[in-house]
Short mmCIF file of C-alpha atoms in Angstrom, two decimals:
data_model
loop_
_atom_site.label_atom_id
_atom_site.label_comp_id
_atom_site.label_asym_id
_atom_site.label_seq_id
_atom_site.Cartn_x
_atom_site.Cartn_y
_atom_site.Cartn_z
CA UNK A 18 115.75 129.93 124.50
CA UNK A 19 114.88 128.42 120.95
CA UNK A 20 113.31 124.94 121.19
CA UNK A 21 114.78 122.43 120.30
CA UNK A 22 113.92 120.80 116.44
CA UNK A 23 114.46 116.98 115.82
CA UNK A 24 117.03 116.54 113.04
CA UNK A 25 115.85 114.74 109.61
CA UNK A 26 117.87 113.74 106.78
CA UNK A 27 116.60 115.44 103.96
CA UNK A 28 113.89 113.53 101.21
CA UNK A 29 115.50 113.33 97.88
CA UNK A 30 113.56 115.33 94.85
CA UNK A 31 112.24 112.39 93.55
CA UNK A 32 112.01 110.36 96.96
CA UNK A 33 109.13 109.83 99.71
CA UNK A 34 108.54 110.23 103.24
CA UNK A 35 107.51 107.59 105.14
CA UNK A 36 106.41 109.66 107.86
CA UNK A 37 102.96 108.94 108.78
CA UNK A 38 102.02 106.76 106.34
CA UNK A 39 100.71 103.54 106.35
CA UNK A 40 102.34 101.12 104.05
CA UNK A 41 101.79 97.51 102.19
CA UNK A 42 104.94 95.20 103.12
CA UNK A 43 107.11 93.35 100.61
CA UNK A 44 105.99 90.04 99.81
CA UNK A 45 106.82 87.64 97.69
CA UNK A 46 103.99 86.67 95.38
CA UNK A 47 101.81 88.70 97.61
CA UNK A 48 103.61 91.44 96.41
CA UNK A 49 102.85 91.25 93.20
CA UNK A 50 101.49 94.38 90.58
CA UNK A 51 97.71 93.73 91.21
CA UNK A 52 97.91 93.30 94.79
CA UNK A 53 99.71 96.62 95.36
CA UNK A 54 97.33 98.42 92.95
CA UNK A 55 94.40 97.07 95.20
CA UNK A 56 96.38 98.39 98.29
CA UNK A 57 96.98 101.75 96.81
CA UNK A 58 93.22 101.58 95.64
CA UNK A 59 91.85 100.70 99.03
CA UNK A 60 94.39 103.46 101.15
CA UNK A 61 97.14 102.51 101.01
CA UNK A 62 99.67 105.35 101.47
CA UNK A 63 102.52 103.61 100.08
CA UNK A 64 103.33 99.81 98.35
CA UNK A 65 106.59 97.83 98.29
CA UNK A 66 107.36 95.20 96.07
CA UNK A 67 108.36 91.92 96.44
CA UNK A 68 112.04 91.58 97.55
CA UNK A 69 113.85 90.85 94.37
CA UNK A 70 117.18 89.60 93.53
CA UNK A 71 119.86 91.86 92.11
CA UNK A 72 121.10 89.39 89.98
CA UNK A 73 117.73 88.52 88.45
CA UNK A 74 117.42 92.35 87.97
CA UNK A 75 120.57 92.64 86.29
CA UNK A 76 121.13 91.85 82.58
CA UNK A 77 117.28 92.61 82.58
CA UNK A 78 115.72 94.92 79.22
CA UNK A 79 112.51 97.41 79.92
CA UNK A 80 109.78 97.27 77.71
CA UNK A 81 106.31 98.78 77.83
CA UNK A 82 103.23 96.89 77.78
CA UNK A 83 101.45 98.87 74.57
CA UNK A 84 98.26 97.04 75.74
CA UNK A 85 98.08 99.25 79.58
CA UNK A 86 101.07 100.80 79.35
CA UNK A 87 102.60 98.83 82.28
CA UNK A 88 106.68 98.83 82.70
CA UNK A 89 107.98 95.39 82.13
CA UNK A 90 111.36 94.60 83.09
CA UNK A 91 112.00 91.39 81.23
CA UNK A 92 114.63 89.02 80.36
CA UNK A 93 115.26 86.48 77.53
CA UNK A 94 112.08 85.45 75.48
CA UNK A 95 109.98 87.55 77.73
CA UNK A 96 109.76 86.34 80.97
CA UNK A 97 109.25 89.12 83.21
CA UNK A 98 110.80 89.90 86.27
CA UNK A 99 109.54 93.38 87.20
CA UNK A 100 106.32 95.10 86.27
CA UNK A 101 105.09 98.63 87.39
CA UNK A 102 102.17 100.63 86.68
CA UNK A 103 103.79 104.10 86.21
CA UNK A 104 100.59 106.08 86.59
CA UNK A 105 98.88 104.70 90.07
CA UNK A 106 102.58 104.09 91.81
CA UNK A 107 104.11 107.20 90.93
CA UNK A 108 105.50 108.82 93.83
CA UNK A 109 104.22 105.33 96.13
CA UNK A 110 106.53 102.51 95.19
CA UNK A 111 109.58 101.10 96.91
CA UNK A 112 111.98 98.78 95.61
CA UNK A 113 113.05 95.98 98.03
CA UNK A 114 116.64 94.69 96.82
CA UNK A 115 117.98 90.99 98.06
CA UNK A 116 121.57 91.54 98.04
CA UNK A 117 124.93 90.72 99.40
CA UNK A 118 126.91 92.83 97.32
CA UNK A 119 127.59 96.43 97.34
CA UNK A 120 128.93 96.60 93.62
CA UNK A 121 125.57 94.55 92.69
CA UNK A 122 123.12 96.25 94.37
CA UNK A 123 124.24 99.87 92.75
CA UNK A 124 124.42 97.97 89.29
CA UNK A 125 120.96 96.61 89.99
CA UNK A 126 119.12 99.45 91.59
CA UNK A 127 120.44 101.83 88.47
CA UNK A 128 118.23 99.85 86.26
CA UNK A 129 115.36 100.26 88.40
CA UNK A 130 115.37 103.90 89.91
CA UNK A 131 114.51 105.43 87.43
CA UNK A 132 110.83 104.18 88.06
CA UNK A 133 110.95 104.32 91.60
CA UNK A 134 110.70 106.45 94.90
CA UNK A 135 113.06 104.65 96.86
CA UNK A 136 115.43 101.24 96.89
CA UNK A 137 115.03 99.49 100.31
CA UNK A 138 117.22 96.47 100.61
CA UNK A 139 115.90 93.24 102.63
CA UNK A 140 117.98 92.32 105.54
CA UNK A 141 115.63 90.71 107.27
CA UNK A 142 113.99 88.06 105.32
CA UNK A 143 115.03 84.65 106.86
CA UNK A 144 114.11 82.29 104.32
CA UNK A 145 117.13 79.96 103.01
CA UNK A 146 117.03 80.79 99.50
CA UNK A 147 117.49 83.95 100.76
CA UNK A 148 120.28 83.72 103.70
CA UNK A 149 121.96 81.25 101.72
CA UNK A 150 123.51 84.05 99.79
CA UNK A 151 124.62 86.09 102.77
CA UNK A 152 121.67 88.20 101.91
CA UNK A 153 118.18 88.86 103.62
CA UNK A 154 118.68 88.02 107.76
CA UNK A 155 122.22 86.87 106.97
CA UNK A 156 123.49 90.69 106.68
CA UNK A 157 121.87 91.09 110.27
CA UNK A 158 125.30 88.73 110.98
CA UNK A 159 127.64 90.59 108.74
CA UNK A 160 127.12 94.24 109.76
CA UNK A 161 130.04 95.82 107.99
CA UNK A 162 128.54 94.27 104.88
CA UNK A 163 125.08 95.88 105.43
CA UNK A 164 126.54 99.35 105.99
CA UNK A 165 128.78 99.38 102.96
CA UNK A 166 125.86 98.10 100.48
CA UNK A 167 123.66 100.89 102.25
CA UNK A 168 126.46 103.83 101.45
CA UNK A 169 126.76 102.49 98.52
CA UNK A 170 123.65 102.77 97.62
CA UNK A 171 123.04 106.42 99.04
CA UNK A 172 126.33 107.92 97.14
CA UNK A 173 125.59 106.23 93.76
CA UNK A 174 122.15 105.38 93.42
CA UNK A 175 120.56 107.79 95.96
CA UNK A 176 121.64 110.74 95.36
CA UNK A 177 122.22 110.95 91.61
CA UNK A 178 118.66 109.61 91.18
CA UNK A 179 117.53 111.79 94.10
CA UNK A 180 115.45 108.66 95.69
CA UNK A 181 115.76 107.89 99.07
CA UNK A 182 118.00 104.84 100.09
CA UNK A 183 116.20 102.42 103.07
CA UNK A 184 116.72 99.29 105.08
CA UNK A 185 114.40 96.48 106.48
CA UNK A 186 115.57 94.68 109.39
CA UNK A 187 114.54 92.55 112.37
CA UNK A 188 114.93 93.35 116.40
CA UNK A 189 118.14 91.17 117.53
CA UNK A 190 118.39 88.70 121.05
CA UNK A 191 119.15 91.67 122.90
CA UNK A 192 118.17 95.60 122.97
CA UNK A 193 122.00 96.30 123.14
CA UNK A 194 122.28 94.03 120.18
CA UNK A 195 119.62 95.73 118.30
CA UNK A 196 120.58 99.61 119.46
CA UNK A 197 124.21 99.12 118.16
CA UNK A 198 123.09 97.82 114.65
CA UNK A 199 120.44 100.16 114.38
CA UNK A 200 122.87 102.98 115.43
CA UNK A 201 125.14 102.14 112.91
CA UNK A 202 122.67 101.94 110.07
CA UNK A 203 121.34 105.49 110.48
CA UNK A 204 124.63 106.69 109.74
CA UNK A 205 124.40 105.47 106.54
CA UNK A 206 122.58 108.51 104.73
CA UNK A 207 119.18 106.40 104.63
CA UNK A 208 116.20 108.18 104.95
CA UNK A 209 113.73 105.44 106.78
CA UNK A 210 114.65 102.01 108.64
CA UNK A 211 111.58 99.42 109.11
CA UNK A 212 111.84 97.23 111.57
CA UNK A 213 110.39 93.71 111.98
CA UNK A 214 109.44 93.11 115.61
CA UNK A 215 110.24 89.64 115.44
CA UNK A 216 113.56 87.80 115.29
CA UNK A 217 114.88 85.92 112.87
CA UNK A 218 113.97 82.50 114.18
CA UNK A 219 110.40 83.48 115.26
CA UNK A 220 107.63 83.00 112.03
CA UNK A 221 104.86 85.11 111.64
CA UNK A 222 102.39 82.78 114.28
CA UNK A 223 104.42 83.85 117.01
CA UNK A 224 103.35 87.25 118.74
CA UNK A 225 105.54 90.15 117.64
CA UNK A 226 107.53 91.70 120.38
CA UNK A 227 107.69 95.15 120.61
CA UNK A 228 109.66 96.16 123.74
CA UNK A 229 112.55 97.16 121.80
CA UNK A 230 110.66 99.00 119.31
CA UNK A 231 110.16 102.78 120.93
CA UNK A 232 114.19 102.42 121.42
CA UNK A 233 114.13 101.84 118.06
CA UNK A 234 112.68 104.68 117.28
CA UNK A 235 114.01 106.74 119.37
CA UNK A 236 117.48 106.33 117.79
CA UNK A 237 116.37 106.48 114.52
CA UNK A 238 114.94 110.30 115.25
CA UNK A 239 118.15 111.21 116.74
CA UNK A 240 120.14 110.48 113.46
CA UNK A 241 116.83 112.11 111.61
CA UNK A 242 115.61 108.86 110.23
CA UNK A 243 111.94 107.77 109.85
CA UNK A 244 111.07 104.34 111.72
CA UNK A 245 108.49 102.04 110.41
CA UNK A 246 107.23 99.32 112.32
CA UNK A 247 106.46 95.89 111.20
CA UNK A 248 105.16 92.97 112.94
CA UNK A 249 100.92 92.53 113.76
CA UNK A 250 99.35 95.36 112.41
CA UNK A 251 96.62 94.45 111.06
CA UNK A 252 94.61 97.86 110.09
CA UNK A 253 95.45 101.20 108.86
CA UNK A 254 93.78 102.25 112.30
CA UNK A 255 95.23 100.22 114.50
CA UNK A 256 98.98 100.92 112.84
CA UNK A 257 98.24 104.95 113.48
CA UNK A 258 97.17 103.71 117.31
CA UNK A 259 100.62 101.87 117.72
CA UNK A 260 102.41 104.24 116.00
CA UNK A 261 101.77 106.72 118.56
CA UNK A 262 102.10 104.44 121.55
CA UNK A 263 105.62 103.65 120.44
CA UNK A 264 106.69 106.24 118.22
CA UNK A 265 107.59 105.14 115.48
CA UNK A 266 106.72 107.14 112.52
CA UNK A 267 104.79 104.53 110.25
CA UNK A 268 103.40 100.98 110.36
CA UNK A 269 103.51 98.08 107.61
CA UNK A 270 101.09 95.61 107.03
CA UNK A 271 101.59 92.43 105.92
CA UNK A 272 99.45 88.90 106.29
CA UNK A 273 96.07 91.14 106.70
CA UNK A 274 96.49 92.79 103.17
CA UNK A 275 97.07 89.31 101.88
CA UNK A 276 93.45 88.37 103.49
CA UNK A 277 91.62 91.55 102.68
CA UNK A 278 93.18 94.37 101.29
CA UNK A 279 90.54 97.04 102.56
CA UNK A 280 92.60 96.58 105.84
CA UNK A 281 93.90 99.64 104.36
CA UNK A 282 90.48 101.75 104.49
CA UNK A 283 90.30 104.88 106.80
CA UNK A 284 86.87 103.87 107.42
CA UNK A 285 88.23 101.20 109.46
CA UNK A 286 86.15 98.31 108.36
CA UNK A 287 86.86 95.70 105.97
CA UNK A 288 84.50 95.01 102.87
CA UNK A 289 82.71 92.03 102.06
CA UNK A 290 85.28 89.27 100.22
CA UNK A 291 83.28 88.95 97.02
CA UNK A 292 83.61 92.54 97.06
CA UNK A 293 87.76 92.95 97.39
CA UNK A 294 88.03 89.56 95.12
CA UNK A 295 86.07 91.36 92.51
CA UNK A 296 88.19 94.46 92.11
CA UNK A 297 91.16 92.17 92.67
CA UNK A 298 90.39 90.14 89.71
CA UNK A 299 89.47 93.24 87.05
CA UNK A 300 92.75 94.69 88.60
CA UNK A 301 94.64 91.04 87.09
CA UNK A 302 92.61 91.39 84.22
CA UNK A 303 93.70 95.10 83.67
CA UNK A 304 97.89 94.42 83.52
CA UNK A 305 97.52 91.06 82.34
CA UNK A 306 98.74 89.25 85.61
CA UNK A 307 100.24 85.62 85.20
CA UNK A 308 97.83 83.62 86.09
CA UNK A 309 99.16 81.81 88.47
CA UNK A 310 99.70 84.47 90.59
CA UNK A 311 96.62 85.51 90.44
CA UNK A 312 95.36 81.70 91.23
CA UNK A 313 97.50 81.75 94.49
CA UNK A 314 96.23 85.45 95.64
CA UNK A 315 92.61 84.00 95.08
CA UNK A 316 93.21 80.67 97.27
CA UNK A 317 94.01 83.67 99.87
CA UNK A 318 91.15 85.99 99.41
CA UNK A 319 88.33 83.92 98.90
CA UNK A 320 87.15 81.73 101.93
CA UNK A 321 88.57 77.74 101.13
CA UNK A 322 84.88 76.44 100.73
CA UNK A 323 84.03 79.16 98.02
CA UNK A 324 87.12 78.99 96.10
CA UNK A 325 86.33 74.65 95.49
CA UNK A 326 84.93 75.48 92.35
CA UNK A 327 88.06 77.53 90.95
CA UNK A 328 90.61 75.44 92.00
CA UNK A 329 90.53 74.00 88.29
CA UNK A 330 90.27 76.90 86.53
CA UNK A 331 92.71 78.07 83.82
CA UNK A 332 91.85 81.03 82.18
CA UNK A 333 90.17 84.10 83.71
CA UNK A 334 87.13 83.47 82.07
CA UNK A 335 87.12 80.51 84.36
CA UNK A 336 88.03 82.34 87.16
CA UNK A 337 84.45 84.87 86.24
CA UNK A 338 82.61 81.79 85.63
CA UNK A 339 83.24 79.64 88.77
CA UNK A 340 83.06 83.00 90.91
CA UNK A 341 79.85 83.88 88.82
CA UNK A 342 81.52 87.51 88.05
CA UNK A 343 79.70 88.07 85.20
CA UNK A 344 80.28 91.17 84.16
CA UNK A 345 84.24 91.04 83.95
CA UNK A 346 83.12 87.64 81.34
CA UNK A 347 83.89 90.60 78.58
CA UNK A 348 87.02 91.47 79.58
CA UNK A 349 88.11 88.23 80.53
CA UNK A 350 87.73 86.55 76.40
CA UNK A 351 89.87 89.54 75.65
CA UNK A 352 92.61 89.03 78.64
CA UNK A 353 92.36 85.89 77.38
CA UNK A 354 92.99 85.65 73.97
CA UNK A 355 95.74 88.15 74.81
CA UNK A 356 97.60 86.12 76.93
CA UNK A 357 96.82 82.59 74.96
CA UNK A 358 94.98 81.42 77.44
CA UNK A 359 91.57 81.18 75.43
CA UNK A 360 92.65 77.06 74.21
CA UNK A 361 92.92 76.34 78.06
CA UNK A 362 89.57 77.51 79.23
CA UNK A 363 88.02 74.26 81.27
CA UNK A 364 84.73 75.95 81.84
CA UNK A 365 84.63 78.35 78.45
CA UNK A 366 81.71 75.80 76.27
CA UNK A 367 79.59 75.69 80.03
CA UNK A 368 77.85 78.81 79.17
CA UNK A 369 76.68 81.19 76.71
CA UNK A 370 79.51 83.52 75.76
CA UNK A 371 78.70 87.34 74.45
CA UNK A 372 81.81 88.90 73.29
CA UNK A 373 81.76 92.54 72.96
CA UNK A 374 84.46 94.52 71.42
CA UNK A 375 87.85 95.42 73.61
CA UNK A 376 86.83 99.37 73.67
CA UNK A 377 83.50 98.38 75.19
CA UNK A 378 85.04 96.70 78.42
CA UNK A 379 86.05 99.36 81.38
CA UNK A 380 88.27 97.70 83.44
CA UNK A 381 89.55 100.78 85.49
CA UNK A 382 88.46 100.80 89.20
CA UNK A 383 86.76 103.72 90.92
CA UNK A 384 88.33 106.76 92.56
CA UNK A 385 89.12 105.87 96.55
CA UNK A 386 90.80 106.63 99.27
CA UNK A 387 93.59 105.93 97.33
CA UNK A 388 93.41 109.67 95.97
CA UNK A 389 93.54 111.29 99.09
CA UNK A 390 96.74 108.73 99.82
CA UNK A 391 98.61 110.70 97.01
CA UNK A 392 98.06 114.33 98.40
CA UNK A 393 98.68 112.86 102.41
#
């Protein structure tokens, strides 16, 4: 008698499978260019971006940065909505869509997939600027809706692209509740379904609950979909321990890779801060991050009594001279002048300043783990 072979919906050309891999979530702000870059550095096996709105997408023109070569996707006098690095997230980054609309989300996700290994759309984020528009949690209550965005999606974005098509959800009240949603979405033609083991009421302080999760799991392998879990992992090891205890086929980390991103190391312990906060801020340097952004990610990664002295700062020179990083200093008066941030400096006439030509400064970060993530 022939044994018996689970079925699995086939991985587009151009797609990724998120079997067995351990993956950065989709944040908002934490999601950000550098941040995923630093993931992918540290281990990470695959990165998606924060959710973003298909109408903000739409209407949107792509440029590239002849500075680093990063994608922008931009819109009116520059202000950019989408930015990719199209040589470290090749065949590693996801697209998460916010979206209520079927006819939207294709005329979105064409503009993107191009760049992409997959489209995931967000039905599980339960923020109001977010359920407000029937999108995010809100298509948790409106399953029809869900399901016809999703095959809409897989027939005209998915498979002329040849990316794979996936959802993000949250567990339900109820294990029937959950198992009939989830049942329904693997019909869809998706390749993967993540799922949040929290509700949509609970906030990320409150324990995850994962006693519907190996049901979970277990329908998504019968339709031949992979199932990523969500929800307290806080290490690349312990998502491959939980993975096997419930099955589910890959983890996603979230609020630990906004603390240290070297929760992503298969060596299993974290690095010092100065050292992650460091690479962060050559990374932010390297694809000219907005600053702010890179301010907020800071506040995160460097401990609140440390980070007193670049609370002020507005320039990344600053941000190498109050985190006494001075090394990046060169590349920083370049980023700088750049990005016109040079007039703004608050700390730039505090000390000696040695500017060395742009070709001198080597901003690139050293061969990791992230290498072996691209052949796993």
């Amino acid at each position: 008698m022939a044994a018996m072979t689970t079925p699995r919906v086939p991985i587009p050309t151009n797609g990724v499978d998120y079997r067995g891999k351990i993956v950065l979530a989709p944040m908002v702000r934490s999601g950000e260019l550098p941040s995923r870059l630093l993931a992918l550095h540290y281990g990470a096996d695959l990165v998606w971006g924060p959710e973003t709105i298909d109408r903000a997408l739409i209407g949107t023109s792509r440029r590239v940065n002849p500075r680093n070569g990063i994608i922008e996707f931009t819109r009116g006098q520059g202000s950019i909505i989408y930015r990719i690095d199209p040589v470290r997230e090749k065949g590693r980054l996801v697209f998460q869509i916010g979206t209520a609309s079927p006819e939207l989300a294709v005329e979105a996700a064409k503009i993107i997939a191009p760049d992409v290994s997959g489209i995931d759309v967000n039905s599980g984020c339960p923020k109001p600027f977010s359920t407000s528009g029937g999108m995010g949690a809100a298509l948790l209550r409106t399953p029809d809706k869900l399901v016809s965005i999703l095959i809409a999606l897989v027939d005209e974005v998915g498979k002329p692209f040849q990316i794979g098509i996936s959802v993000k959800i949250r567990i339900l009240e109820t294990p029937e509740e959950t198992k009939a949603l989830v049942t329904r979405l693997v019909k869809t033609g998706i390749t993967g379904l993540t799922v949040h083991c929290r509700t949509t009421p609970m906030r990320p302080r409150e324990r995850a609950i994962r006693d519907q999760l190996r049901m979970v799991a277990d329908v998504c392998h019968e339709a031949g979909v992979a199932c990523v879990m969500n929800g307290d992992v806080t290490s690349r090891n312990e998502g491959l321990e939980l993975m096997k205890e419930y099955g589910a086929d890959g983890a996603m980390i979230a609020t630990s890779a906004e603390a240290n991103s070297s929760c992503f190391r298969p060596e299993g312990s974290l690095l010092p801060w100065k050292d992650v906060v460091h690479a962060y801020l050559r990374t932010c340097m390297e694809v000219e991050n907005r600053l702010g952004n890179t301010k907020y990610l800071l506040n995160m990664l460097v401990p609140s009594k440390e980070f007193q002295h670049s609370k002020s700062s507005k320039s990344y020179y600053d941000f190498c001279h109050a985190l006494e990083f001075d090394d990046l200093v060169p590349a920083a008066l370049q980023v700088d002048e750049n990005m016109n941030l040079t007039h703004k400096s608050v700390f730039k006439n505090s000390a000696p300043i040695q500017k060395q030509e742009p070709e001198e400064v080597d901003l690139s970060l050293p061969s990791q783990s992230a290498q072996q993530a691209v052949a796993a």
